Short mmCIF file of C-alpha atoms and ligand atoms in Angstrom, two decimals:
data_model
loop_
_atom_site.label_atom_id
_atom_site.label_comp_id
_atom_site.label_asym_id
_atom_site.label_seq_id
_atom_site.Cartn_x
_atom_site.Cartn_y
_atom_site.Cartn_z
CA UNK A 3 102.14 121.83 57.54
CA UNK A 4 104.52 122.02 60.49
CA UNK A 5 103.62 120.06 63.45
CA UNK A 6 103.60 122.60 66.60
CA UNK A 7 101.22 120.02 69.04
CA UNK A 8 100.84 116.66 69.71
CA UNK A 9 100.61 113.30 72.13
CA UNK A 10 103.54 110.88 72.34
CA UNK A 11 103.63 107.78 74.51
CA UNK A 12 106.71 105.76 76.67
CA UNK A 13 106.32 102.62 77.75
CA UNK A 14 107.88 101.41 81.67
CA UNK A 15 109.95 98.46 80.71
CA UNK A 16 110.44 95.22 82.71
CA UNK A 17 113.63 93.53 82.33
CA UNK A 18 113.03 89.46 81.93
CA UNK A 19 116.94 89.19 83.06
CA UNK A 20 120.21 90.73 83.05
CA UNK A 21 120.27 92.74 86.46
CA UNK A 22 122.93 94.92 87.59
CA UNK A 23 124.53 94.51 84.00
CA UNK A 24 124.13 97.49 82.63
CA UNK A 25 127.15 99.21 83.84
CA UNK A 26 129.15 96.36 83.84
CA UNK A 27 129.09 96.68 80.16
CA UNK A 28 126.78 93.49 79.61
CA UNK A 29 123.76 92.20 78.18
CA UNK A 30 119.71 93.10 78.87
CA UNK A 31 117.00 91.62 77.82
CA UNK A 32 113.60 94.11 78.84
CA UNK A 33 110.48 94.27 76.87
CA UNK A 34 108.32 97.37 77.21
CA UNK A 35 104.85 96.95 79.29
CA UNK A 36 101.31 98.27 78.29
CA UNK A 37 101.80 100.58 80.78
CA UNK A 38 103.47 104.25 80.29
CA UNK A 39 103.78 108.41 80.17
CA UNK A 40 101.82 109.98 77.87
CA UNK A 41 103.35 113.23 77.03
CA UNK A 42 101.17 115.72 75.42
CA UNK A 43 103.68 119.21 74.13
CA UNK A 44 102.81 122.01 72.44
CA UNK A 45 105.64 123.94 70.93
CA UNK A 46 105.86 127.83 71.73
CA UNK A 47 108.08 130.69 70.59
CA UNK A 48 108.25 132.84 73.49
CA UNK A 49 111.48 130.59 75.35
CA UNK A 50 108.93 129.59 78.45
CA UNK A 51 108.51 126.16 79.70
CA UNK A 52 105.60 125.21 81.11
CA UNK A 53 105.25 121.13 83.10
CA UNK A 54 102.77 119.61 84.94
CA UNK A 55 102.48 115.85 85.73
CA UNK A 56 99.01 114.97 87.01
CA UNK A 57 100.96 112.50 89.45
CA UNK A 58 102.98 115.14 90.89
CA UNK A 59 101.95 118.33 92.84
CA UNK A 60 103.33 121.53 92.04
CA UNK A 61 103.64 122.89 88.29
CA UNK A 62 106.62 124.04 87.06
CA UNK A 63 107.16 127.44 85.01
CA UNK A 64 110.51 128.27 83.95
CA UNK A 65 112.19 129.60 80.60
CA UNK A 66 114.93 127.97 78.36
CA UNK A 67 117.55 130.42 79.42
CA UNK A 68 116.90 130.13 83.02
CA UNK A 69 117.49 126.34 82.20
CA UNK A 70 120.87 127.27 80.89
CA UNK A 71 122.40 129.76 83.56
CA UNK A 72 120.24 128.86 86.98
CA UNK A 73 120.86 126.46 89.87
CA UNK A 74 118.77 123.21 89.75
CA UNK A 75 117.67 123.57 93.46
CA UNK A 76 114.73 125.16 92.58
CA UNK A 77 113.38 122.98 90.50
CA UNK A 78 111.28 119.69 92.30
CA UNK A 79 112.80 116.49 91.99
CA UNK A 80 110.30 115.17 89.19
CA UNK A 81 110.48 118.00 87.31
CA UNK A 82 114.87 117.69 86.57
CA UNK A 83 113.69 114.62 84.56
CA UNK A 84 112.15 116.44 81.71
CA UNK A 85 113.86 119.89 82.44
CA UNK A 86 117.04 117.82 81.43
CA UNK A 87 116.21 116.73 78.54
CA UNK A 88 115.51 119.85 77.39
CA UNK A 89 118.55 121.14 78.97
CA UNK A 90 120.04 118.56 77.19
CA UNK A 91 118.76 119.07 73.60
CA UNK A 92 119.90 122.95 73.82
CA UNK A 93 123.24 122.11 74.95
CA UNK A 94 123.48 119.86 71.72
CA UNK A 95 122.46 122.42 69.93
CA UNK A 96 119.06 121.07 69.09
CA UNK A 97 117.15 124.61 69.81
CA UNK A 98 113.82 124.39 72.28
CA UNK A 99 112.28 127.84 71.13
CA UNK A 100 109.95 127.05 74.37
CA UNK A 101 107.16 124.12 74.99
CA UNK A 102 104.09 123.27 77.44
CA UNK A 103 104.64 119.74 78.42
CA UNK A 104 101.42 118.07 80.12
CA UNK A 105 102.50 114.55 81.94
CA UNK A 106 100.15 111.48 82.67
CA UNK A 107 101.28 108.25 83.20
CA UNK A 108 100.04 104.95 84.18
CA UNK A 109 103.78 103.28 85.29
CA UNK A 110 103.58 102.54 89.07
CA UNK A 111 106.39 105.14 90.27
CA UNK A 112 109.37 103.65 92.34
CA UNK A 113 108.22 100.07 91.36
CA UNK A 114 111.24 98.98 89.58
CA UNK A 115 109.11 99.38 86.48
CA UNK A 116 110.97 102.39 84.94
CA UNK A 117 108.38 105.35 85.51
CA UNK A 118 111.59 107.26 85.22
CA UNK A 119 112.47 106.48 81.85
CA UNK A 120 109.10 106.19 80.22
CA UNK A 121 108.79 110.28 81.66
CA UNK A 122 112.24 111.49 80.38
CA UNK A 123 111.77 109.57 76.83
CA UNK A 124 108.59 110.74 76.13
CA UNK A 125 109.14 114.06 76.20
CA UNK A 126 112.31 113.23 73.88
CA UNK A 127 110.52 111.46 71.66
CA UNK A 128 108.01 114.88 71.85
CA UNK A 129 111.20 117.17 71.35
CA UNK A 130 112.66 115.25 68.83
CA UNK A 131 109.44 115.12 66.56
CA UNK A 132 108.79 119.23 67.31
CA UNK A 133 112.53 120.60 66.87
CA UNK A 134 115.00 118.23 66.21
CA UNK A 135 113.68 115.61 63.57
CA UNK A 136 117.15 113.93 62.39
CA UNK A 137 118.29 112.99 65.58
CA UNK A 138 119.06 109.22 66.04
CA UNK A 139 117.52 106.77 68.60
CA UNK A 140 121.07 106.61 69.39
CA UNK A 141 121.34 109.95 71.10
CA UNK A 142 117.86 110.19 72.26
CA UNK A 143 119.09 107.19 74.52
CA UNK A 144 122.12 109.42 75.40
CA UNK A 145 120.15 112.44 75.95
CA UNK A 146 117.38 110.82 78.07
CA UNK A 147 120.55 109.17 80.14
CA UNK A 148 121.93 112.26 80.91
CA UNK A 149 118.80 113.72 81.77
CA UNK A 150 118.61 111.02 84.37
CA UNK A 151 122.27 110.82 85.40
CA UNK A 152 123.36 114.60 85.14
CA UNK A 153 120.13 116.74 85.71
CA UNK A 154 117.80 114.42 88.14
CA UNK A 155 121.19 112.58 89.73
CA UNK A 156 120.41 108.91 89.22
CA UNK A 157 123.69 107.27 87.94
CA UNK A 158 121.38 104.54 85.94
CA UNK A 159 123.03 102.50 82.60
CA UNK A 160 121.45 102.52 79.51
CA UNK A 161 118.32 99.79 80.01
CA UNK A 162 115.99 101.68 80.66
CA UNK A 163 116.09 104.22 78.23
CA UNK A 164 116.70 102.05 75.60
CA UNK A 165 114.24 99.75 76.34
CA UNK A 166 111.71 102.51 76.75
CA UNK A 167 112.80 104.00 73.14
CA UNK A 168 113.56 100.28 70.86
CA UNK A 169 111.21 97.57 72.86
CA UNK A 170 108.94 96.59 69.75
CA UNK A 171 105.36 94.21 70.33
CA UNK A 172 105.75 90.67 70.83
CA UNK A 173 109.77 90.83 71.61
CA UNK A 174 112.42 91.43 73.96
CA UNK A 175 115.45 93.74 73.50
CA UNK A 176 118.49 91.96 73.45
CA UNK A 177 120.97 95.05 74.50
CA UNK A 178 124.64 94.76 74.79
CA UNK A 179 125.15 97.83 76.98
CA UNK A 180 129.15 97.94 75.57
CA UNK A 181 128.51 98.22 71.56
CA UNK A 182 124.64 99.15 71.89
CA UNK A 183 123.99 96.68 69.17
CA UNK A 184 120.64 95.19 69.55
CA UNK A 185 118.27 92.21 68.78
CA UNK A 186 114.65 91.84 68.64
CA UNK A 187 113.96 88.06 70.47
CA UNK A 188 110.31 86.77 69.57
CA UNK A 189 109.07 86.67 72.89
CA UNK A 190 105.35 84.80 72.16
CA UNK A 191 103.52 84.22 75.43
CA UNK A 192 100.28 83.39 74.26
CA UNK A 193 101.38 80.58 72.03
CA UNK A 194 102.37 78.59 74.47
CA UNK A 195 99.52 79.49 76.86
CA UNK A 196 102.10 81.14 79.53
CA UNK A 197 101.92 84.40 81.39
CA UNK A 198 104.16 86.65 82.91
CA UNK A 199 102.45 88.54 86.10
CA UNK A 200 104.54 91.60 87.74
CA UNK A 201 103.66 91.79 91.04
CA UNK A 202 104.54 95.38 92.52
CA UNK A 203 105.12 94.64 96.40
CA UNK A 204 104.62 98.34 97.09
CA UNK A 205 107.55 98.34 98.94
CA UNK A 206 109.82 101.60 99.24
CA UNK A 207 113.37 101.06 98.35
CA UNK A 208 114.49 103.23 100.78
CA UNK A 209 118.28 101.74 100.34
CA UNK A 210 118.62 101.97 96.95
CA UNK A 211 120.44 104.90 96.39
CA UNK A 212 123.82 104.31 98.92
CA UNK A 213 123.31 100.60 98.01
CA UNK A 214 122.98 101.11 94.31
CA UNK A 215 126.18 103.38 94.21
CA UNK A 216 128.09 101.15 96.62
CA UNK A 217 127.59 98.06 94.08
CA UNK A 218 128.84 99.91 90.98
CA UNK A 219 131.74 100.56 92.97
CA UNK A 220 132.07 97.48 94.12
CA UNK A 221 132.32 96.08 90.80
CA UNK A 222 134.51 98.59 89.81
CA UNK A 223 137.13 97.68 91.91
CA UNK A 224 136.63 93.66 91.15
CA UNK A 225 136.92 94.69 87.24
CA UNK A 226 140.10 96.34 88.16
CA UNK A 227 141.59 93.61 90.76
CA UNK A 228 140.90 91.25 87.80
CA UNK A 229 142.82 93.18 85.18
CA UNK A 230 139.98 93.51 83.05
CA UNK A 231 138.24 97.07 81.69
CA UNK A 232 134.57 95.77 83.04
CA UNK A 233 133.21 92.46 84.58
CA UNK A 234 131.70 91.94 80.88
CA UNK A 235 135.02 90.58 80.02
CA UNK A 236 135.20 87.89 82.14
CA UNK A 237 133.56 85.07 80.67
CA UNK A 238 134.42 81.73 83.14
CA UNK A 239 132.85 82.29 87.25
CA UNK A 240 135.65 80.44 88.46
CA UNK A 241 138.28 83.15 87.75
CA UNK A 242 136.13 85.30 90.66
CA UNK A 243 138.88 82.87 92.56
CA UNK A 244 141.33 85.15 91.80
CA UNK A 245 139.80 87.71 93.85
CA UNK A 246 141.14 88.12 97.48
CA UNK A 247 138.01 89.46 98.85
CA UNK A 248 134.38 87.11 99.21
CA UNK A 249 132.93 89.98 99.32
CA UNK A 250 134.02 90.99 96.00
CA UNK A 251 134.29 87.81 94.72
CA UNK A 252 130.06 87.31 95.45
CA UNK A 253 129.35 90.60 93.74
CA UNK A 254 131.54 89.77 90.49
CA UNK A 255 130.12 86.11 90.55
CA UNK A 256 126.69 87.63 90.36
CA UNK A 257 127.34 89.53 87.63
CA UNK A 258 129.15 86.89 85.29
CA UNK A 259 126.85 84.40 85.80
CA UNK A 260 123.95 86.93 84.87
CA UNK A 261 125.02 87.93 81.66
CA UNK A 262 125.70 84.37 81.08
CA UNK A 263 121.58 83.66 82.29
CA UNK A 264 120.73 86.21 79.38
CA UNK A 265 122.70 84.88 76.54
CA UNK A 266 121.40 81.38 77.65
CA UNK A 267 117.80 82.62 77.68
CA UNK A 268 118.42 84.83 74.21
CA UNK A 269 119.67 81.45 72.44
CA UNK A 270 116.43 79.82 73.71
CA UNK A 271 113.83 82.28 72.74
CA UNK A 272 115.69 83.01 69.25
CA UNK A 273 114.70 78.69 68.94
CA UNK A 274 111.45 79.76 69.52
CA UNK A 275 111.97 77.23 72.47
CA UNK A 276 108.78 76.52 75.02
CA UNK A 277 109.29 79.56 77.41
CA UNK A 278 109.00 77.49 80.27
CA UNK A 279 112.08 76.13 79.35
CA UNK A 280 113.85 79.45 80.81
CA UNK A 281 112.18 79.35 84.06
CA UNK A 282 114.87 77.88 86.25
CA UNK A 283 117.28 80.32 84.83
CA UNK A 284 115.03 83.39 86.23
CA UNK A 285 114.40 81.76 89.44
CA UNK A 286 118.90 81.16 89.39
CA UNK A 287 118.50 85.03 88.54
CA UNK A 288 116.77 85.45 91.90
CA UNK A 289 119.21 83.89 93.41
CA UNK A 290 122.18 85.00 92.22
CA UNK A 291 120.94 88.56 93.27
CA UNK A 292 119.56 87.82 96.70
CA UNK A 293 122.53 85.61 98.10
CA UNK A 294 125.77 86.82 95.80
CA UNK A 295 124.79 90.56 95.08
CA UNK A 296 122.57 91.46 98.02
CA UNK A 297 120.15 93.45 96.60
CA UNK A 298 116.93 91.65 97.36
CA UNK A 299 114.91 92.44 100.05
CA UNK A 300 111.96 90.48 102.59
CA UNK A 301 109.33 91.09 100.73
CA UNK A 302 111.11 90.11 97.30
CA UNK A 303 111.71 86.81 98.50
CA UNK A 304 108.62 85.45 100.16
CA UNK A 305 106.90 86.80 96.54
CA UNK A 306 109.26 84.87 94.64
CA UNK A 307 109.46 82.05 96.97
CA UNK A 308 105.13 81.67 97.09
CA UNK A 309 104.63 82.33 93.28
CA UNK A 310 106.73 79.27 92.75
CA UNK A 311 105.54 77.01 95.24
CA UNK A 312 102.05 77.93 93.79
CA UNK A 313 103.46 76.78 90.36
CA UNK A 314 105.10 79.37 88.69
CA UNK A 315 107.67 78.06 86.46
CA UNK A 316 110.03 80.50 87.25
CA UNK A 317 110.27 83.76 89.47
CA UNK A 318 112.47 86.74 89.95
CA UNK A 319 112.88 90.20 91.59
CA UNK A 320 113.54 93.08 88.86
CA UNK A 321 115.10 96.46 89.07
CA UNK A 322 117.40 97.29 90.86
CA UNK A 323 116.43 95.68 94.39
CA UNK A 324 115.78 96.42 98.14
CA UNK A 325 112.05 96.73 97.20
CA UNK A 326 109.72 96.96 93.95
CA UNK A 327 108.80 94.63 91.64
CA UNK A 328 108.85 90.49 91.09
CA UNK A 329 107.97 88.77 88.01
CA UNK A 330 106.91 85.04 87.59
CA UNK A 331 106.15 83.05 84.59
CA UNK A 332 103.16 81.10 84.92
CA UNK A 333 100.29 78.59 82.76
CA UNK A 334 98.03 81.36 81.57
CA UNK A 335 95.36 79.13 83.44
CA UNK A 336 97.14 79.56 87.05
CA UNK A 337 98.16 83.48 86.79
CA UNK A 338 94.98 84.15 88.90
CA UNK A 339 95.88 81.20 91.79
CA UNK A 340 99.53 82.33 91.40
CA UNK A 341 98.94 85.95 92.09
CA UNK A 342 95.91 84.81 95.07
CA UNK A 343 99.61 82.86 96.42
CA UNK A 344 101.78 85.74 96.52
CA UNK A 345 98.88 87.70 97.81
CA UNK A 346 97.99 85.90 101.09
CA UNK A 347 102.27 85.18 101.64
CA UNK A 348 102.63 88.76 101.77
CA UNK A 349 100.22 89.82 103.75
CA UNK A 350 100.43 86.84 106.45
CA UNK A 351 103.83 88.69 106.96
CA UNK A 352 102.01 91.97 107.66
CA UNK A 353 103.48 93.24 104.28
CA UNK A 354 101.20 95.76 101.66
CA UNK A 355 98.90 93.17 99.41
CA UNK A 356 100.83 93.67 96.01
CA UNK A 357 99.63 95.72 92.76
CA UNK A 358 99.54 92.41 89.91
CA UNK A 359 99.79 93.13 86.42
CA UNK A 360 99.50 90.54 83.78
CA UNK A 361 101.78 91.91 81.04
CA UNK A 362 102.84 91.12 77.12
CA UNK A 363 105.85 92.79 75.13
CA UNK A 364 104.42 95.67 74.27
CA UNK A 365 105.45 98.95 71.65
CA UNK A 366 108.29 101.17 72.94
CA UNK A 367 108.02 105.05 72.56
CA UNK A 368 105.95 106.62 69.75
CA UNK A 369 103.62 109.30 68.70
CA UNK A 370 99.78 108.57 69.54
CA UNK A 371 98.46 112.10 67.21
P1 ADP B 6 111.26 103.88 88.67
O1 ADP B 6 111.87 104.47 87.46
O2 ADP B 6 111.69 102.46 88.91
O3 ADP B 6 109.78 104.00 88.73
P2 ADP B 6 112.84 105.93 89.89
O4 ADP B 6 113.15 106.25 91.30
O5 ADP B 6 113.94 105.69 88.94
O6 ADP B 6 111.83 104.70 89.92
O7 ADP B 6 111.99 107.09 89.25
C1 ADP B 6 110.86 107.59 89.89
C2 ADP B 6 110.88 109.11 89.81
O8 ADP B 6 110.58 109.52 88.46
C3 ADP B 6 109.80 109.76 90.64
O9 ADP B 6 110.23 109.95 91.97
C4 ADP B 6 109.61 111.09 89.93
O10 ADP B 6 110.65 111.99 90.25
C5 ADP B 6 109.77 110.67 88.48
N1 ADP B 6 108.47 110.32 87.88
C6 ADP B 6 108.11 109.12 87.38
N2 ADP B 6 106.83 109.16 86.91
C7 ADP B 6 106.39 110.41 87.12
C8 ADP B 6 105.15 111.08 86.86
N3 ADP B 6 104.10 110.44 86.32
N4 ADP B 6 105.05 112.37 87.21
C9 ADP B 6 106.08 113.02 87.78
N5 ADP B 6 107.26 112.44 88.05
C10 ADP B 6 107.43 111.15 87.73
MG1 MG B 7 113.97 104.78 87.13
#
């Protein structure tokens, strides 16, 4: 029998390292957190399209065709995620004959965490299973990007989605954003009695929109200076010398020597190496993005700076920057003194206590029933 209703699940994703990479055609490494959308859809013939996200407001009832011929004004914010992807699958020609979409997720929104992603590629993953069965992971990632880039106006990469849609349990995604060829890397935690806490500083990133755009720019134009189609293909930091501009030459520095820090932590975890062993290289991570690319913010820092004077073996803001999230790898047995650590630092500097979660690689996108 035909499957007309069902419950499909997205994962947020948290990327171990490889920040700002993504559109500089270089490498990712994310794993997918226990944390995510589900979706549940129910597939209708009448053309409407019906959304409600029990973290969001106002419901949204619209019609396929009024997808394809009105302006997007009307729609809330929220709402263009999923309304794009539908968009999306039509203008493929993958035909929506009309769906109720019912939204619920348990990704902190805005944290850095991807609640973005785990809300567009569910309901892909829900669309693809309904209407569209043979279409690849491939361009579910594409369609789930547009959605974001096109229809809700966030110019992300590809990490997110595709960590969202391939992350499997126990592994990071190796992703090289140019050739989207991808590797599985064993990522076991628990073997070696480690932990990896994401600590959610609550802080808006009210900057990250101008900022974000300015540093893909930025880039752009030390890519070009350096006679090269992206900063992926610079492999040495020293030829940043070559660049007249500091400014420039921090932001392209940050960027080499990041996808560098990923292959270097890849090569280690494919070993099956102690994970401890990639701890300075996170913490360098941190660095590299608060003093080279800019993007950290207060709040970032004294969270990195207390989980590893309380013993974490390595530390680093993720996302995108100017607020959000920090991870830190810690002894399984210190994740609660760690966490106690960041705790009282932030506050003491009258910032919002953070949200902890103690997370493991978990599955990327699927049907639940
Ligand atoms: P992040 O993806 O890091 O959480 P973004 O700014 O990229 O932050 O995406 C957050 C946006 O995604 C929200 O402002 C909202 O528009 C949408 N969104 C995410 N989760 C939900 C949800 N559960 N319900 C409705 N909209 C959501
Ligand atoms: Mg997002």
């Amino acid at each position: 029998m035909e499957s007309t209703a069902g419950r499909w699940w997205a994962p947020g994703r948290v990327n171990l390292i490889g920040e700002h990479t993504d559109y500089n055609d270089g490498y990712v490494l994310p794993m997918a957190l226990p944390l995510g959308m589900t979706c549940t859809a129910r597939a209708r013939p009448d053309g409407a399209v019906r959304l409600r996200s029990r973290q969001a407001p106002a419901e949204v009832d619209t019609t396929t065709t009024a997808l394809a011929t009105a302006g997007w004004s009307e729609f809330p914010t929220w709402s263009r995620y999923p309304l794009g992807v539908i968009r999306e699958f039509e203008r493929r020609g993958h035909e929506v004959p009309g769906i109720d979409l019912d939204l619920d997720s348990t990704v902190p929104i805005g944290a850095g965490l991807s609640s973005s992603a785990a809300l567009s590629c569910s309901v892909a993953l829900a669309l693809r299973d309904l209407f569209a069965p043979t279409i690849t992971a491939i361009e579910l990632i594409d369609i789930t990007r547009t959605a974001e880039n096109v229809y809700a106006g966030v110019p992300t990469g590809t990490l997110d989605q595709s960590a969202a849609l391939l992350c499997t349990p126990g592994h990071l995604l190796f992703l090289d954003t140019r050739t989207a060829a991808t590797e599985q890397i064993p990522f076991d935690l628990e073997a070696f009695a480690l932990s990896l806490l994401v600590l959610d500083t609550g802080t808006p990133r009210q900057l990250v929109d101008g900022e974000y755009a300015t540093r893909r720019t930025e880039c752009a134009a030390a890519a070009a200076q350096l006679g090269v189609p992206s900063l992926r293909d610079i492999p040495y930091p020293s030829e940043v010398g070559r660049l007249p501009n500091p400014l420039l030459r921090r932001r392209a520095r940050h960027v080499i020597t990041e996808n560098a820090r990923v292959l270097q932590i890849a090569e280690q975890l494919r070993k099956r190496a102690d994970p401890r062993r990639i701890g300075p290289v996170l913490t360098a991570g941190h660095e590299s993005l608060r003093d080279d690319f800019e993007v950290s913010a207060p709040p970032l820092d004294t969270a990195v700076d207390a989980a590893l004077a309380a013993g974490a073996h390595g530390a680093r803001m993720t996302g995108a920057g100017f607020g959000g999230s920090v991870i830190a790898l810690v002894d399984r047995d210190r994740a609660g003194a760690v966490s106690s650590s960041v705790r009282e630092a932030l506050t003491a500097k009258g910032f919002p206590p953070p949200r902890t979660f103690t997370v493991t690689p978990s599955a990327g996108a699927h049907r639940l029933d």
